[in-house]
CSV table of C-alpha atoms in Angstrom, one decimal:
chain,number,residue,atom,x,y,z
A,1249,UNK,CA,78.9,-70.1,44.5
A,1250,UNK,CA,77.1,-68.7,47.5
A,1251,UNK,CA,74.0,-70.7,48.7
A,1252,UNK,CA,72.3,-67.4,48.5
A,1253,UNK,CA,73.2,-63.8,47.7
A,1254,UNK,CA,75.1,-62.2,50.6
A,1255,UNK,CA,72.8,-60.3,52.9
A,1256,UNK,CA,75.4,-57.5,53.4
A,1257,UNK,CA,74.8,-56.3,49.8
A,1258,UNK,CA,72.4,-53.4,49.4
A,1259,UNK,CA,68.8,-54.6,49.1
A,1260,UNK,CA,68.1,-53.4,45.6
A,1261,UNK,CA,71.3,-55.0,44.3
A,1262,UNK,CA,70.6,-58.2,46.2
A,1263,UNK,CA,67.1,-58.4,44.9
A,1264,UNK,CA,68.3,-57.9,41.3
A,1265,UNK,CA,71.0,-60.6,41.7
A,1266,UNK,CA,68.5,-63.0,43.3
A,1267,UNK,CA,66.1,-62.5,40.3
A,1268,UNK,CA,68.9,-63.0,37.8
A,1269,UNK,CA,70.0,-66.2,39.5
A,1270,UNK,CA,66.4,-67.6,39.6
A,1271,UNK,CA,65.8,-66.8,35.9
A,1272,UNK,CA,69.1,-68.3,34.9
A,1273,UNK,CA,68.3,-71.5,36.8
A,1274,UNK,CA,65.0,-72.1,35.0
A,1275,UNK,CA,65.5,-70.1,31.8
A,1276,UNK,CA,65.6,-73.3,29.7
A,1277,UNK,CA,61.8,-73.6,30.4
A,1278,UNK,CA,61.4,-71.6,27.2
A,1279,UNK,CA,62.9,-74.4,25.2
A,1280,UNK,CA,60.5,-77.1,26.6
A,1281,UNK,CA,57.5,-78.4,24.7
A,1282,UNK,CA,54.0,-76.9,25.1
A,1283,UNK,CA,51.6,-78.6,27.5
A,1284,UNK,CA,48.0,-78.2,26.4
A,1285,UNK,CA,45.3,-77.0,28.7
A,1286,UNK,CA,42.0,-78.9,28.4
A,1287,UNK,CA,38.8,-77.3,27.2
A,1288,UNK,CA,36.7,-76.7,30.4
A,1289,UNK,CA,33.9,-78.9,29.1
A,1290,UNK,CA,36.3,-81.8,29.0
A,1291,UNK,CA,38.4,-81.0,32.0
A,1292,UNK,CA,38.5,-82.8,35.4
A,1293,UNK,CA,39.4,-79.5,37.1
A,1294,UNK,CA,40.6,-76.0,36.4
A,1295,UNK,CA,43.9,-74.6,37.6
A,1296,UNK,CA,44.0,-70.9,38.5
A,1297,UNK,CA,47.4,-69.1,38.8
A,1298,UNK,CA,48.1,-65.4,39.4
A,1299,UNK,CA,51.1,-64.3,37.4
A,1300,UNK,CA,53.4,-61.3,37.6
A,1301,UNK,CA,56.5,-60.4,35.6
A,1302,UNK,CA,58.8,-61.4,38.4
A,1303,UNK,CA,57.4,-64.9,38.6
A,1304,UNK,CA,56.9,-65.5,34.9
A,1305,UNK,CA,59.7,-68.0,34.5
A,1306,UNK,CA,59.0,-70.0,37.7
A,1307,UNK,CA,55.3,-69.8,37.0
A,1308,UNK,CA,55.8,-71.7,33.7
A,1309,UNK,CA,57.8,-74.3,35.5
A,1310,UNK,CA,55.0,-74.7,38.1
A,1311,UNK,CA,52.2,-75.1,35.7
A,1312,UNK,CA,54.0,-77.4,33.4
A,1313,UNK,CA,55.2,-79.5,36.3
A,1314,UNK,CA,51.5,-80.2,37.0
A,1315,UNK,CA,50.2,-80.4,33.5
A,1316,UNK,CA,52.6,-83.2,32.6
A,1317,UNK,CA,50.6,-85.4,35.0
A,1318,UNK,CA,47.2,-84.2,34.0
A,1319,UNK,CA,46.6,-86.4,30.9
A,1320,UNK,CA,45.4,-83.2,29.1
A,1321,UNK,CA,42.4,-83.1,31.5
A,1322,UNK,CA,43.3,-79.8,33.3
A,1323,UNK,CA,41.9,-76.5,32.2
A,1324,UNK,CA,44.0,-73.4,33.0
A,1325,UNK,CA,43.2,-69.8,33.9
A,1326,UNK,CA,46.0,-67.2,34.3
A,1327,UNK,CA,45.3,-63.9,36.1
A,1328,UNK,CA,47.6,-61.0,35.0
A,1329,UNK,CA,48.4,-58.7,37.9
A,1330,UNK,CA,48.9,-55.9,35.4
A,1331,UNK,CA,52.7,-56.2,35.1
A,1332,UNK,CA,52.8,-58.5,32.1
A,1333,UNK,CA,53.2,-57.3,28.5
A,1334,UNK,CA,51.2,-58.6,25.6
A,1335,UNK,CA,54.3,-60.4,24.4
A,1336,UNK,CA,54.8,-62.1,27.7
A,1337,UNK,CA,51.1,-63.2,27.8
A,1338,UNK,CA,51.4,-64.6,24.3
A,1339,UNK,CA,54.6,-66.5,25.3
A,1340,UNK,CA,52.8,-68.1,28.2
A,1341,UNK,CA,49.8,-68.9,25.9
A,1342,UNK,CA,52.2,-70.6,23.5
A,1343,UNK,CA,53.6,-72.7,26.3
A,1344,UNK,CA,50.1,-73.6,27.6
A,1345,UNK,CA,47.8,-73.6,24.5
A,1346,UNK,CA,44.1,-73.3,25.3
A,1347,UNK,CA,44.6,-71.4,28.6
A,1348,UNK,CA,42.4,-68.5,29.5
A,1349,UNK,CA,43.6,-65.1,30.6
A,1350,UNK,CA,41.8,-62.8,33.1
A,1351,UNK,CA,42.9,-59.2,33.7
A,1352,UNK,CA,42.8,-57.4,37.0
A,1353,UNK,CA,40.3,-55.9,37.5
A,1354,UNK,CA,38.1,-57.9,35.2
A,1355,UNK,CA,34.9,-56.5,33.9
A,1356,UNK,CA,32.3,-59.3,34.0
A,1357,UNK,CA,28.8,-59.9,35.3
A,1358,UNK,CA,30.1,-62.8,37.4
A,1359,UNK,CA,32.5,-60.5,39.2
A,1360,UNK,CA,29.8,-57.8,39.7
A,1361,UNK,CA,27.5,-60.5,41.2
A,1362,UNK,CA,30.3,-61.6,43.6
A,1363,UNK,CA,30.3,-58.1,45.0
A,1364,UNK,CA,26.5,-57.9,45.7
A,1365,UNK,CA,26.2,-57.2,49.4
A,1366,UNK,CA,30.0,-57.7,49.8
A,1367,UNK,CA,31.4,-54.1,49.8
A,1368,UNK,CA,34.6,-55.1,51.7
A,1369,UNK,CA,35.4,-57.7,49.1
A,1370,UNK,CA,34.7,-55.3,46.3
A,1371,UNK,CA,36.9,-52.6,47.9
A,1372,UNK,CA,39.8,-55.1,48.3
A,1373,UNK,CA,39.4,-56.2,44.7
A,1374,UNK,CA,39.6,-52.6,43.5
A,1375,UNK,CA,42.6,-51.8,45.7
A,1376,UNK,CA,46.3,-52.3,44.9
A,1377,UNK,CA,46.3,-55.7,46.5
A,1378,UNK,CA,46.8,-58.2,43.6
A,1379,UNK,CA,46.6,-61.5,45.5
A,1380,UNK,CA,42.8,-60.9,45.8
A,1381,UNK,CA,42.6,-62.2,42.2
A,1382,UNK,CA,43.4,-65.7,43.6
A,1383,UNK,CA,40.2,-65.5,45.7
A,1384,UNK,CA,37.8,-63.6,43.5
A,1385,UNK,CA,38.6,-65.1,40.1
A,1386,UNK,CA,38.6,-68.7,41.2
A,1387,UNK,CA,35.4,-68.3,43.2
A,1388,UNK,CA,33.4,-66.1,40.9
A,1389,UNK,CA,34.6,-67.3,37.5
A,1390,UNK,CA,35.4,-71.0,37.6
A,1391,UNK,CA,34.7,-73.0,34.4
A,1392,UNK,CA,34.8,-76.4,36.1
A,1393,UNK,CA,33.2,-77.8,39.2
A,1394,UNK,CA,36.6,-78.4,40.7
A,1395,UNK,CA,39.4,-75.9,41.1
A,1396,UNK,CA,43.1,-75.8,42.0
A,1397,UNK,CA,44.6,-72.5,43.1
A,1398,UNK,CA,48.3,-72.7,42.5
A,1399,UNK,CA,51.1,-70.1,43.3
A,1400,UNK,CA,53.8,-69.7,40.7
A,1401,UNK,CA,56.7,-70.2,43.2
A,1402,UNK,CA,55.8,-73.9,43.4
A,1403,UNK,CA,56.6,-77.2,41.7
A,1404,UNK,CA,55.4,-80.8,41.4
A,1405,UNK,CA,58.2,-83.3,41.5
A,1406,UNK,CA,56.1,-86.4,41.5
A,1407,UNK,CA,52.6,-87.4,40.3
A,1408,UNK,CA,50.0,-85.7,42.7
A,1409,UNK,CA,47.8,-88.8,43.2
A,1410,UNK,CA,45.8,-87.1,46.0
A,1411,UNK,CA,44.7,-84.3,43.7
A,1412,UNK,CA,44.2,-86.4,40.6
A,1413,UNK,CA,42.2,-89.1,42.4
A,1414,UNK,CA,40.0,-86.4,44.0
A,1415,UNK,CA,39.4,-84.7,40.6
A,1416,UNK,CA,38.1,-88.1,39.2
A,1417,UNK,CA,35.8,-88.8,42.2
A,1418,UNK,CA,32.7,-87.3,43.7
A,1419,UNK,CA,34.1,-86.1,47.1
A,1420,UNK,CA,32.9,-82.6,48.1
A,1421,UNK,CA,35.5,-81.7,50.7
A,1422,UNK,CA,38.5,-79.5,49.8
A,1423,UNK,CA,42.3,-80.0,50.4
A,1424,UNK,CA,44.6,-77.3,51.7
A,1425,UNK,CA,48.4,-76.8,52.0
A,1426,UNK,CA,49.9,-76.2,55.4
A,1427,UNK,CA,53.3,-75.6,57.0
A,1428,UNK,CA,54.8,-78.5,59.0
A,1429,UNK,CA,56.3,-76.5,61.8
A,1430,UNK,CA,55.4,-77.2,65.4
A,1431,UNK,CA,52.4,-74.9,65.9
A,1432,UNK,CA,52.9,-74.8,69.7
A,1433,UNK,CA,56.0,-72.7,69.1
A,1434,UNK,CA,55.5,-71.3,65.6
A,1435,UNK,CA,52.1,-69.7,66.3
A,1436,UNK,CA,52.4,-66.8,68.7
A,1437,UNK,CA,49.9,-66.4,71.5
A,1438,UNK,CA,48.5,-63.2,70.0
A,1439,UNK,CA,47.5,-65.1,66.8
A,1440,UNK,CA,45.9,-67.9,68.8
A,1441,UNK,CA,43.9,-65.3,70.7
A,1442,UNK,CA,42.8,-63.5,67.6
A,1443,UNK,CA,41.7,-66.8,66.0
A,1444,UNK,CA,39.7,-67.5,69.1
A,1445,UNK,CA,37.9,-64.2,68.7
A,1446,UNK,CA,37.4,-64.9,65.0
A,1447,UNK,CA,35.9,-68.3,65.6
A,1448,UNK,CA,33.5,-66.9,68.1
A,1449,UNK,CA,32.5,-64.2,65.6
A,1450,UNK,CA,32.0,-66.5,62.6
A,1451,UNK,CA,31.3,-70.0,63.7
A,1452,UNK,CA,27.9,-71.4,64.9
A,1453,UNK,CA,26.3,-74.7,65.7
A,1454,UNK,CA,25.0,-75.0,62.1
A,1455,UNK,CA,28.4,-73.8,60.7
A,1456,UNK,CA,31.1,-75.2,63.0
A,1457,UNK,CA,34.8,-74.3,62.7
A,1458,UNK,CA,36.5,-77.5,61.7
A,1459,UNK,CA,40.0,-76.5,60.8
A,1460,UNK,CA,42.3,-76.7,63.8
A,1461,UNK,CA,45.6,-75.9,62.0
A,1462,UNK,CA,46.8,-72.3,62.1
A,1463,UNK,CA,49.6,-72.7,59.6
A,1464,UNK,CA,47.3,-72.8,56.6
A,1465,UNK,CA,48.8,-71.8,53.3
A,1466,UNK,CA,47.1,-70.7,50.1
A,1467,UNK,CA,50.0,-71.7,47.8
A,1468,UNK,CA,48.0,-74.8,46.8
A,1469,UNK,CA,44.3,-75.2,47.4
A,1470,UNK,CA,42.0,-77.8,45.9
A,1471,UNK,CA,38.3,-77.3,46.2
A,1472,UNK,CA,34.8,-77.1,44.8
A,1473,UNK,CA,33.8,-73.4,44.7
A,1474,UNK,CA,30.2,-74.3,45.4
A,1475,UNK,CA,31.3,-75.6,48.8
A,1476,UNK,CA,33.0,-72.4,49.9
A,1477,UNK,CA,31.3,-69.1,50.6
A,1478,UNK,CA,32.4,-65.6,49.7
A,1479,UNK,CA,30.0,-64.4,52.4
A,1480,UNK,CA,32.5,-65.8,55.0
A,1481,UNK,CA,35.3,-63.9,53.3
A,1482,UNK,CA,33.2,-60.7,53.5
A,1483,UNK,CA,32.5,-61.4,57.2
A,1484,UNK,CA,36.2,-61.7,57.9
A,1485,UNK,CA,37.0,-58.5,56.0
A,1486,UNK,CA,34.3,-56.7,57.9
A,1487,UNK,CA,35.5,-58.0,61.2
A,1488,UNK,CA,39.3,-57.3,60.7
A,1489,UNK,CA,39.2,-53.5,61.1
A,1490,UNK,CA,38.0,-53.9,64.6
A,1491,UNK,CA,41.0,-56.1,65.6
A,1492,UNK,CA,43.5,-54.3,67.8
A,1493,UNK,CA,46.7,-53.2,66.1
A,1494,UNK,CA,48.8,-55.6,68.2
A,1495,UNK,CA,47.3,-58.6,66.3
A,1496,UNK,CA,48.2,-57.0,62.9
A,1497,UNK,CA,51.9,-56.5,63.5
A,1498,UNK,CA,54.9,-58.7,64.4
A,1499,UNK,CA,54.5,-62.4,64.0
A,1500,UNK,CA,50.7,-62.2,64.0
A,1501,UNK,CA,50.8,-60.2,60.8
A,1502,UNK,CA,51.3,-63.5,58.9
A,1503,UNK,CA,47.6,-64.0,59.5
A,1504,UNK,CA,46.1,-60.6,60.2
A,1505,UNK,CA,48.5,-58.1,58.5
A,1506,UNK,CA,47.9,-56.1,55.4
A,1507,UNK,CA,49.7,-58.5,53.1
A,1508,UNK,CA,47.7,-61.7,53.8
A,1509,UNK,CA,43.9,-60.9,53.7
A,1510,UNK,CA,43.4,-63.3,50.6
A,1511,UNK,CA,45.1,-66.2,52.5
A,1512,UNK,CA,43.1,-65.6,55.7
A,1513,UNK,CA,39.9,-65.3,53.7
A,1514,UNK,CA,40.5,-68.7,52.2
A,1515,UNK,CA,41.5,-69.9,55.7
A,1516,UNK,CA,38.2,-69.0,57.3
A,1517,UNK,CA,36.3,-70.3,54.2
A,1518,UNK,CA,38.0,-73.7,54.4
A,1519,UNK,CA,37.5,-73.7,58.2
A,1520,UNK,CA,33.8,-73.3,57.9
A,1521,UNK,CA,33.3,-75.5,54.8
A,1522,UNK,CA,31.0,-78.5,54.9
A,1523,UNK,CA,32.1,-81.3,54.6
A,1524,UNK,CA,35.2,-80.5,56.6
A,1525,UNK,CA,38.4,-79.6,54.7
A,1526,UNK,CA,41.4,-81.9,54.8
A,1527,UNK,CA,45.2,-81.1,55.0
A,1528,UNK,CA,47.3,-82.3,52.1
A,1529,UNK,CA,49.8,-83.8,54.4
A,1530,UNK,CA,53.5,-84.6,54.4
A,1531,UNK,CA,53.9,-85.1,50.6
A,1532,UNK,CA,53.0,-81.4,50.0
A,1533,UNK,CA,55.7,-79.3,51.6
A,1534,UNK,CA,56.2,-75.7,52.4
A,1535,UNK,CA,60.0,-75.0,51.9
A,1536,UNK,CA,62.9,-76.3,49.9
A,1537,UNK,CA,63.4,-79.8,51.3
A,1538,UNK,CA,63.6,-82.5,48.6
A,1539,UNK,CA,61.7,-85.8,48.5
A,1540,UNK,CA,58.2,-84.5,48.4
A,1541,UNK,CA,55.5,-84.6,45.7
A,1542,UNK,CA,55.1,-80.8,45.8
A,1543,UNK,CA,57.0,-77.8,47.2
A,1544,UNK,CA,55.9,-74.3,47.8
A,1545,UNK,CA,59.2,-72.5,47.9
A,1546,UNK,CA,58.3,-69.0,48.8
A,1547,UNK,CA,60.9,-66.3,48.0
A,1548,UNK,CA,62.9,-67.4,51.1
A,1549,UNK,CA,63.8,-70.7,49.5
A,1550,UNK,CA,63.6,-69.7,45.8
A,1551,UNK,CA,66.7,-67.5,46.1
A,1552,UNK,CA,68.8,-70.4,47.4
A,1553,UNK,CA,71.2,-72.3,45.1
A,1554,UNK,CA,70.0,-75.7,46.4
A,1555,UNK,CA,66.4,-74.9,45.3
A,1556,UNK,CA,67.6,-73.4,42.0
A,1557,UNK,CA,69.6,-76.6,41.3
A,1558,UNK,CA,66.5,-78.7,41.9
A,1559,UNK,CA,64.4,-76.5,39.6
A,1560,UNK,CA,67.1,-76.7,36.9
A,1561,UNK,CA,66.8,-80.5,37.1
A,1562,UNK,CA,63.0,-80.3,36.9
A,1563,UNK,CA,63.2,-78.2,33.8
A,1564,UNK,CA,65.5,-80.8,32.2
A,1565,UNK,CA,62.7,-83.4,32.8
A,1566,UNK,CA,60.1,-81.1,31.2
């Protein structure tokens, strides 16, 4: 079998075949036992995951791969991007009993309060940009003091001691996922220049910029919502339209393009948080390489046979 679907195939056919291969590799997740979510008043932390129909199968693998280590002390909130049917939501709830569902957009006083004096954040939430749920729901409607934001195209292969130890302690700093590429070559000069302007705009002596990494990734974030500020996200969203188009296209679009405002909002919030945020490090990996506690595969690696074989083995463990 090909490592991945041949690129010479038409895009629609290739995408359909990729999806079928992914779902076949993890389809047995529906035969695994339920993993209970903890009531929030007894939970050490709450896991937030945005789900869509395409990521339904892998999302179940991701959340169960974490819950198996949680000793039934992890609360769970799923946000539906609007593509799931009631039957699909019930199926997920059967796999994760006790989990909470939030729709998008959600009508709630806490959501309304989050948009007070934050018109740019409000407009983004009421646009067609679903990833904003990862930001607004986790920050405005947490049920625990400590939160994990987890993407569905991820998996835990070993016990995440860093996260579980943090959840049981009293540390106030947050943890963030990052790519392990060499930033001197992976980050283009235009992005570095834009970040320099952004730091000058947002940072101050009383609120210094403390996150030097540019390859920040929001596929796994661990934090206390009371230590981050949506005002910082609003400031970024207000500043971004003034940025020259050259910073929003090409390689710099990874940070400043139209498809990453949620991630960059979190980036600046973590960069200005006090106490300073910490990188999760080598055990938490972006990509498909084996041997790590955690992988965020992204679509690029999720469509590969080697990744699908690993996930098939993980489902067998679950």
